[in-house]
Amino acid sequence: MGNVGTIDRIIRIIIGVALIAWSLSAGNLWWIAGAIVVATGVFKFCGLYKVLGINTCGKSSTS
């Protein structure tokens, strides 16, 4: 189960894609960080959130 909510996912994907585009045009290696950010959005899971105990997903309707 993921720990990244919908709005968080959208923001991560947008920022990640922008970082990748900028990095490729600037000729540096920041695209790697952008790819990681996009991946956390796509897979709905962030390892750092797991370590810190953060969950941006809404509360489940089942208890």
PDB file of N, CA and C in Angstrom:
ATOM      1  N   MET A   1       0.840  -1.176   0.000  1.00  0.00           N
ATOM      2  CA  MET A   1       0.000   0.000   0.000  1.00  0.00           C
ATOM      3  C   MET A   1       0.887   1.243   0.000  1.00  0.00           C
ATOM      4  N   GLY A   2       0.482   2.255  -0.727  1.00  0.00           N
ATOM      5  CA  GLY A   2       1.284   3.457  -0.866  1.00  0.00           C
ATOM      6  C   GLY A   2       1.129   4.423   0.292  1.00  0.00           C
ATOM      7  N   ASN A   3       2.011   5.386   0.336  1.00  0.00           N
ATOM      8  CA  ASN A   3       1.951   6.409   1.366  1.00  0.00           C
ATOM      9  C   ASN A   3       1.972   7.815   0.770  1.00  0.00           C
ATOM     10  N   VAL A   4       1.714   7.911  -0.545  1.00  0.00           N
ATOM     11  CA  VAL A   4       1.702   9.197  -1.235  1.00  0.00           C
ATOM     12  C   VAL A   4       0.298   9.429  -1.776  1.00  0.00           C
ATOM     13  N   GLY A   5      -0.352  10.496  -1.327  1.00  0.00           N
ATOM     14  CA  GLY A   5      -1.718  10.806  -1.732  1.00  0.00           C
ATOM     15  C   GLY A   5      -1.798  11.406  -3.135  1.00  0.00           C
ATOM     16  N   THR A   6      -3.025  11.603  -3.610  1.00  0.00           N
ATOM     17  CA  THR A   6      -3.272  12.043  -4.981  1.00  0.00           C
ATOM     18  C   THR A   6      -2.654  13.401  -5.298  1.00  0.00           C
ATOM     19  N   ILE A   7      -2.906  14.393  -4.470  1.00  0.00           N
ATOM     20  CA  ILE A   7      -2.359  15.735  -4.739  1.00  0.00           C
ATOM     21  C   ILE A   7      -0.836  15.703  -4.662  1.00  0.00           C
ATOM     22  N   ASP A   8      -0.316  14.994  -3.687  1.00  0.00           N
ATOM     23  CA  ASP A   8       1.130  14.827  -3.536  1.00  0.00           C
ATOM     24  C   ASP A   8       1.709  14.171  -4.792  1.00  0.00           C
ATOM     25  N   ARG A   9       1.031  13.149  -5.312  1.00  0.00           N
ATOM     26  CA  ARG A   9       1.490  12.456  -6.528  1.00  0.00           C
ATOM     27  C   ARG A   9       1.559  13.411  -7.714  1.00  0.00           C
ATOM     28  N   ILE A  10       0.497  14.193  -7.905  1.00  0.00           N
ATOM     29  CA  ILE A  10       0.442  15.120  -9.042  1.00  0.00           C
ATOM     30  C   ILE A  10       1.583  16.126  -8.960  1.00  0.00           C
ATOM     31  N   ILE A  11       1.796  16.678  -7.766  1.00  0.00           N
ATOM     32  CA  ILE A  11       2.871  17.659  -7.581  1.00  0.00           C
ATOM     33  C   ILE A  11       4.230  17.022  -7.854  1.00  0.00           C
ATOM     34  N   ARG A  12       4.441  15.807  -7.337  1.00  0.00           N
ATOM     35  CA  ARG A  12       5.715  15.116  -7.554  1.00  0.00           C
ATOM     36  C   ARG A  12       5.974  14.863  -9.039  1.00  0.00           C
ATOM     37  N   ILE A  13       4.960  14.425  -9.754  1.00  0.00           N
ATOM     38  CA  ILE A  13       5.137  14.118 -11.174  1.00  0.00           C
ATOM     39  C   ILE A  13       5.437  15.388 -11.964  1.00  0.00           C
ATOM     40  N   ILE A  14       4.717  16.459 -11.688  1.00  0.00           N
ATOM     41  CA  ILE A  14       4.956  17.728 -12.394  1.00  0.00           C
ATOM     42  C   ILE A  14       6.364  18.250 -12.110  1.00  0.00           C
ATOM     43  N   ILE A  15       6.748  18.278 -10.843  1.00  0.00           N
ATOM     44  CA  ILE A  15       8.083  18.773 -10.476  1.00  0.00           C
ATOM     45  C   ILE A  15       9.172  17.867 -11.054  1.00  0.00           C
ATOM     46  N   GLY A  16       8.956  16.561 -10.992  1.00  0.00           N
ATOM     47  CA  GLY A  16       9.934  15.618 -11.523  1.00  0.00           C
ATOM     48  C   GLY A  16      10.146  15.774 -13.021  1.00  0.00           C
ATOM     49  N   VAL A  17       9.051  15.902 -13.761  1.00  0.00           N
ATOM     50  CA  VAL A  17       9.156  16.075 -15.217  1.00  0.00           C
ATOM     51  C   VAL A  17       9.843  17.402 -15.540  1.00  0.00           C
ATOM     52  N   ALA A  18       9.497  18.459 -14.810  1.00  0.00           N
ATOM     53  CA  ALA A  18      10.140  19.756 -15.028  1.00  0.00           C
ATOM     54  C   ALA A  18      11.640  19.679 -14.733  1.00  0.00           C
ATOM     55  N   LEU A  19      12.001  18.980 -13.670  1.00  0.00           N
ATOM     56  CA  LEU A  19      13.414  18.826 -13.309  1.00  0.00           C
ATOM     57  C   LEU A  19      14.167  18.030 -14.374  1.00  0.00           C
ATOM     58  N   ILE A  20      13.540  16.992 -14.886  1.00  0.00           N
ATOM     59  CA  ILE A  20      14.165  16.201 -15.951  1.00  0.00           C
ATOM     60  C   ILE A  20      14.369  17.059 -17.200  1.00  0.00           C
ATOM     61  N   ALA A  21      13.339  17.802 -17.602  1.00  0.00           N
ATOM     62  CA  ALA A  21      13.434  18.645 -18.799  1.00  0.00           C
ATOM     63  C   ALA A  21      14.525  19.697 -18.637  1.00  0.00           C
ATOM     64  N   TRP A  22      14.565  20.359 -17.481  1.00  0.00           N
ATOM     65  CA  TRP A  22      15.587  21.371 -17.244  1.00  0.00           C
ATOM     66  C   TRP A  22      16.979  20.750 -17.268  1.00  0.00           C
ATOM     67  N   SER A  23      17.119  19.612 -16.613  1.00  0.00           N
ATOM     68  CA  SER A  23      18.416  18.956 -16.521  1.00  0.00           C
ATOM     69  C   SER A  23      18.949  18.549 -17.886  1.00  0.00           C
ATOM     70  N   LEU A  24      18.085  17.989 -18.704  1.00  0.00           N
ATOM     71  CA  LEU A  24      18.524  17.563 -20.032  1.00  0.00           C
ATOM     72  C   LEU A  24      18.930  18.753 -20.894  1.00  0.00           C
ATOM     73  N   SER A  25      18.204  19.872 -20.756  1.00  0.00           N
ATOM     74  CA  SER A  25      18.568  21.055 -21.547  1.00  0.00           C
ATOM     75  C   SER A  25      19.821  21.734 -20.989  1.00  0.00           C
ATOM     76  N   ALA A  26      20.058  21.617 -19.689  1.00  0.00           N
ATOM     77  CA  ALA A  26      21.228  22.231 -19.059  1.00  0.00           C
ATOM     78  C   ALA A  26      22.461  21.332 -19.140  1.00  0.00           C
ATOM     79  N   GLY A  27      22.248  20.065 -19.440  1.00  0.00           N
ATOM     80  CA  GLY A  27      23.362  19.142 -19.579  1.00  0.00           C
ATOM     81  C   GLY A  27      23.978  18.709 -18.262  1.00  0.00           C
ATOM     82  N   ASN A  28      23.159  18.545 -17.234  1.00  0.00           N
ATOM     83  CA  ASN A  28      23.685  18.082 -15.951  1.00  0.00           C
ATOM     84  C   ASN A  28      22.994  16.782 -15.538  1.00  0.00           C
ATOM     85  N   LEU A  29      23.299  16.294 -14.362  1.00  0.00           N
ATOM     86  CA  LEU A  29      22.779  14.997 -13.924  1.00  0.00           C
ATOM     87  C   LEU A  29      21.584  15.085 -12.981  1.00  0.00           C
ATOM     88  N   TRP A  30      20.958  16.245 -12.858  1.00  0.00           N
ATOM     89  CA  TRP A  30      19.795  16.386 -11.986  1.00  0.00           C
ATOM     90  C   TRP A  30      18.595  15.581 -12.486  1.00  0.00           C
ATOM     91  N   TRP A  31      18.654  15.074 -13.716  1.00  0.00           N
ATOM     92  CA  TRP A  31      17.552  14.256 -14.233  1.00  0.00           C
ATOM     93  C   TRP A  31      17.364  13.003 -13.386  1.00  0.00           C
ATOM     94  N   ILE A  32      18.429  12.566 -12.723  1.00  0.00           N
ATOM     95  CA  ILE A  32      18.331  11.380 -11.863  1.00  0.00           C
ATOM     96  C   ILE A  32      17.393  11.674 -10.685  1.00  0.00           C
ATOM     97  N   ALA A  33      17.567  12.825 -10.061  1.00  0.00           N
ATOM     98  CA  ALA A  33      16.678  13.225  -8.964  1.00  0.00           C
ATOM     99  C   ALA A  33      15.253  13.387  -9.475  1.00  0.00           C
ATOM    100  N   GLY A  34      15.103  13.961 -10.673  1.00  0.00           N
ATOM    101  CA  GLY A  34      13.776  14.106 -11.267  1.00  0.00           C
ATOM    102  C   GLY A  34      13.111  12.766 -11.517  1.00  0.00           C
ATOM    103  N   ALA A  35      13.888  11.799 -11.966  1.00  0.00           N
ATOM    104  CA  ALA A  35      13.356  10.460 -12.217  1.00  0.00           C
ATOM    105  C   ALA A  35      12.903   9.803 -10.914  1.00  0.00           C
ATOM    106  N   ILE A  36      13.646  10.017  -9.850  1.00  0.00           N
ATOM    107  CA  ILE A  36      13.267   9.463  -8.548  1.00  0.00           C
ATOM    108  C   ILE A  36      11.964  10.096  -8.067  1.00  0.00           C
ATOM    109  N   VAL A  37      11.847  11.400  -8.230  1.00  0.00           N
ATOM    110  CA  VAL A  37      10.635  12.110  -7.809  1.00  0.00           C
ATOM    111  C   VAL A  37       9.429  11.613  -8.617  1.00  0.00           C
ATOM    112  N   VAL A  38       9.599  11.455  -9.932  1.00  0.00           N
ATOM    113  CA  VAL A  38       8.517  10.931 -10.767  1.00  0.00           C
ATOM    114  C   VAL A  38       8.149   9.516 -10.331  1.00  0.00           C
ATOM    115  N   ALA A  39       9.136   8.693 -10.063  1.00  0.00           N
ATOM    116  CA  ALA A  39       8.881   7.310  -9.660  1.00  0.00           C
ATOM    117  C   ALA A  39       8.086   7.240  -8.358  1.00  0.00           C
ATOM    118  N   THR A  40       8.403   8.107  -7.390  1.00  0.00           N
ATOM    119  CA  THR A  40       7.653   8.095  -6.137  1.00  0.00           C
ATOM    120  C   THR A  40       6.195   8.483  -6.376  1.00  0.00           C
ATOM    121  N   GLY A  41       5.965   9.355  -7.352  1.00  0.00           N
ATOM    122  CA  GLY A  41       4.590   9.719  -7.692  1.00  0.00           C
ATOM    123  C   GLY A  41       3.854   8.610  -8.425  1.00  0.00           C
ATOM    124  N   VAL A  42       4.529   7.984  -9.358  1.00  0.00           N
ATOM    125  CA  VAL A  42       3.908   6.916 -10.151  1.00  0.00           C
ATOM    126  C   VAL A  42       3.598   5.692  -9.289  1.00  0.00           C
ATOM    127  N   PHE A  43       4.527   5.311  -8.427  1.00  0.00           N
ATOM    128  CA  PHE A  43       4.351   4.099  -7.626  1.00  0.00           C
ATOM    129  C   PHE A  43       3.649   4.342  -6.291  1.00  0.00           C
ATOM    130  N   LYS A  44       3.296   5.605  -6.004  1.00  0.00           N
ATOM    131  CA  LYS A  44       2.557   5.979  -4.791  1.00  0.00           C
ATOM    132  C   LYS A  44       3.293   5.599  -3.511  1.00  0.00           C
ATOM    133  N   PHE A  45       4.606   5.544  -3.568  1.00  0.00           N
ATOM    134  CA  PHE A  45       5.384   5.168  -2.390  1.00  0.00           C
ATOM    135  C   PHE A  45       6.647   6.012  -2.293  1.00  0.00           C
ATOM    136  N   CYS A  46       6.902   6.518  -1.098  1.00  0.00           N
ATOM    137  CA  CYS A  46       8.115   7.281  -0.837  1.00  0.00           C
ATOM    138  C   CYS A  46       8.819   6.658   0.365  1.00  0.00           C
ATOM    139  N   GLY A  47      10.041   6.182   0.149  1.00  0.00           N
ATOM    140  CA  GLY A  47      10.808   5.560   1.213  1.00  0.00           C
ATOM    141  C   GLY A  47      11.088   6.502   2.369  1.00  0.00           C
ATOM    142  N   LEU A  48      11.357   7.770   2.067  1.00  0.00           N
ATOM    143  CA  LEU A  48      11.615   8.748   3.121  1.00  0.00           C
ATOM    144  C   LEU A  48      10.367   8.964   3.970  1.00  0.00           C
ATOM    145  N   TYR A  49       9.192   9.015   3.327  1.00  0.00           N
ATOM    146  CA  TYR A  49       7.940   9.123   4.075  1.00  0.00           C
ATOM    147  C   TYR A  49       7.794   7.931   5.015  1.00  0.00           C
ATOM    148  N   LYS A  50       8.151   6.742   4.542  1.00  0.00           N
ATOM    149  CA  LYS A  50       8.044   5.529   5.357  1.00  0.00           C
ATOM    150  C   LYS A  50       8.920   5.651   6.605  1.00  0.00           C
ATOM    151  N   VAL A  51      10.159   6.097   6.428  1.00  0.00           N
ATOM    152  CA  VAL A  51      11.087   6.245   7.547  1.00  0.00           C
ATOM    153  C   VAL A  51      10.581   7.290   8.543  1.00  0.00           C
ATOM    154  N   LEU A  52      10.017   8.382   8.030  1.00  0.00           N
ATOM    155  CA  LEU A  52       9.555   9.471   8.892  1.00  0.00           C
ATOM    156  C   LEU A  52       8.143   9.259   9.422  1.00  0.00           C
ATOM    157  N   GLY A  53       7.452   8.209   8.951  1.00  0.00           N
ATOM    158  CA  GLY A  53       6.094   7.928   9.404  1.00  0.00           C
ATOM    159  C   GLY A  53       5.055   8.862   8.816  1.00  0.00           C
ATOM    160  N   ILE A  54       5.325   9.395   7.634  1.00  0.00           N
ATOM    161  CA  ILE A  54       4.400  10.320   6.975  1.00  0.00           C
ATOM    162  C   ILE A  54       3.539   9.549   5.990  1.00  0.00           C
ATOM    163  N   ASN A  55       2.261   9.898   5.914  1.00  0.00           N
ATOM    164  CA  ASN A  55       1.346   9.301   4.953  1.00  0.00           C
ATOM    165  C   ASN A  55       0.399  10.387   4.483  1.00  0.00           C
ATOM    166  N   THR A  56       0.450  10.752   3.193  1.00  0.00           N
ATOM    167  CA  THR A  56      -0.405  11.800   2.663  1.00  0.00           C
ATOM    168  C   THR A  56      -1.663  11.249   2.009  1.00  0.00           C
ATOM    169  N   CYS A  57      -1.854   9.938   2.085  1.00  0.00           N
ATOM    170  CA  CYS A  57      -3.078   9.333   1.577  1.00  0.00           C
ATOM    171  C   CYS A  57      -4.205   9.679   2.545  1.00  0.00           C
ATOM    172  N   GLY A  58      -5.413   9.786   1.993  1.00  0.00           N
ATOM    173  CA  GLY A  58      -6.561  10.046   2.853  1.00  0.00           C
ATOM    174  C   GLY A  58      -6.833   8.858   3.750  1.00  0.00           C
ATOM    175  N   LYS A  59      -7.629   9.084   4.762  1.00  0.00           N
ATOM    176  CA  LYS A  59      -7.983   7.990   5.674  1.00  0.00           C
ATOM    177  C   LYS A  59      -8.822   6.967   4.929  1.00  0.00           C
ATOM    178  N   SER A  60      -8.562   5.725   5.198  1.00  0.00           N
ATOM    179  CA  SER A  60      -9.284   4.623   4.576  1.00  0.00           C
ATOM    180  C   SER A  60     -10.704   4.560   5.138  1.00  0.00           C
ATOM    181  N   SER A  61     -11.662   4.183   4.290  1.00  0.00           N
ATOM    182  CA  SER A  61     -13.041   4.068   4.748  1.00  0.00           C
ATOM    183  C   SER A  61     -13.248   2.804   5.572  1.00  0.00           C
ATOM    184  N   THR A  62     -12.290   1.869   5.483  1.00  0.00           N
ATOM    185  CA  THR A  62     -12.367   0.665   6.307  1.00  0.00           C
ATOM    186  C   THR A  62     -11.444   0.809   7.502  1.00  0.00           C
ATOM    187  N   SER A  63     -11.867   0.344   8.632  1.00  0.00           N
ATOM    188  CA  SER A  63     -11.045   0.498   9.838  1.00  0.00           C
ATOM    189  C   SER A  63     -10.236  -0.726  10.122  1.00  0.00           C
TER     190      SER A  63
END
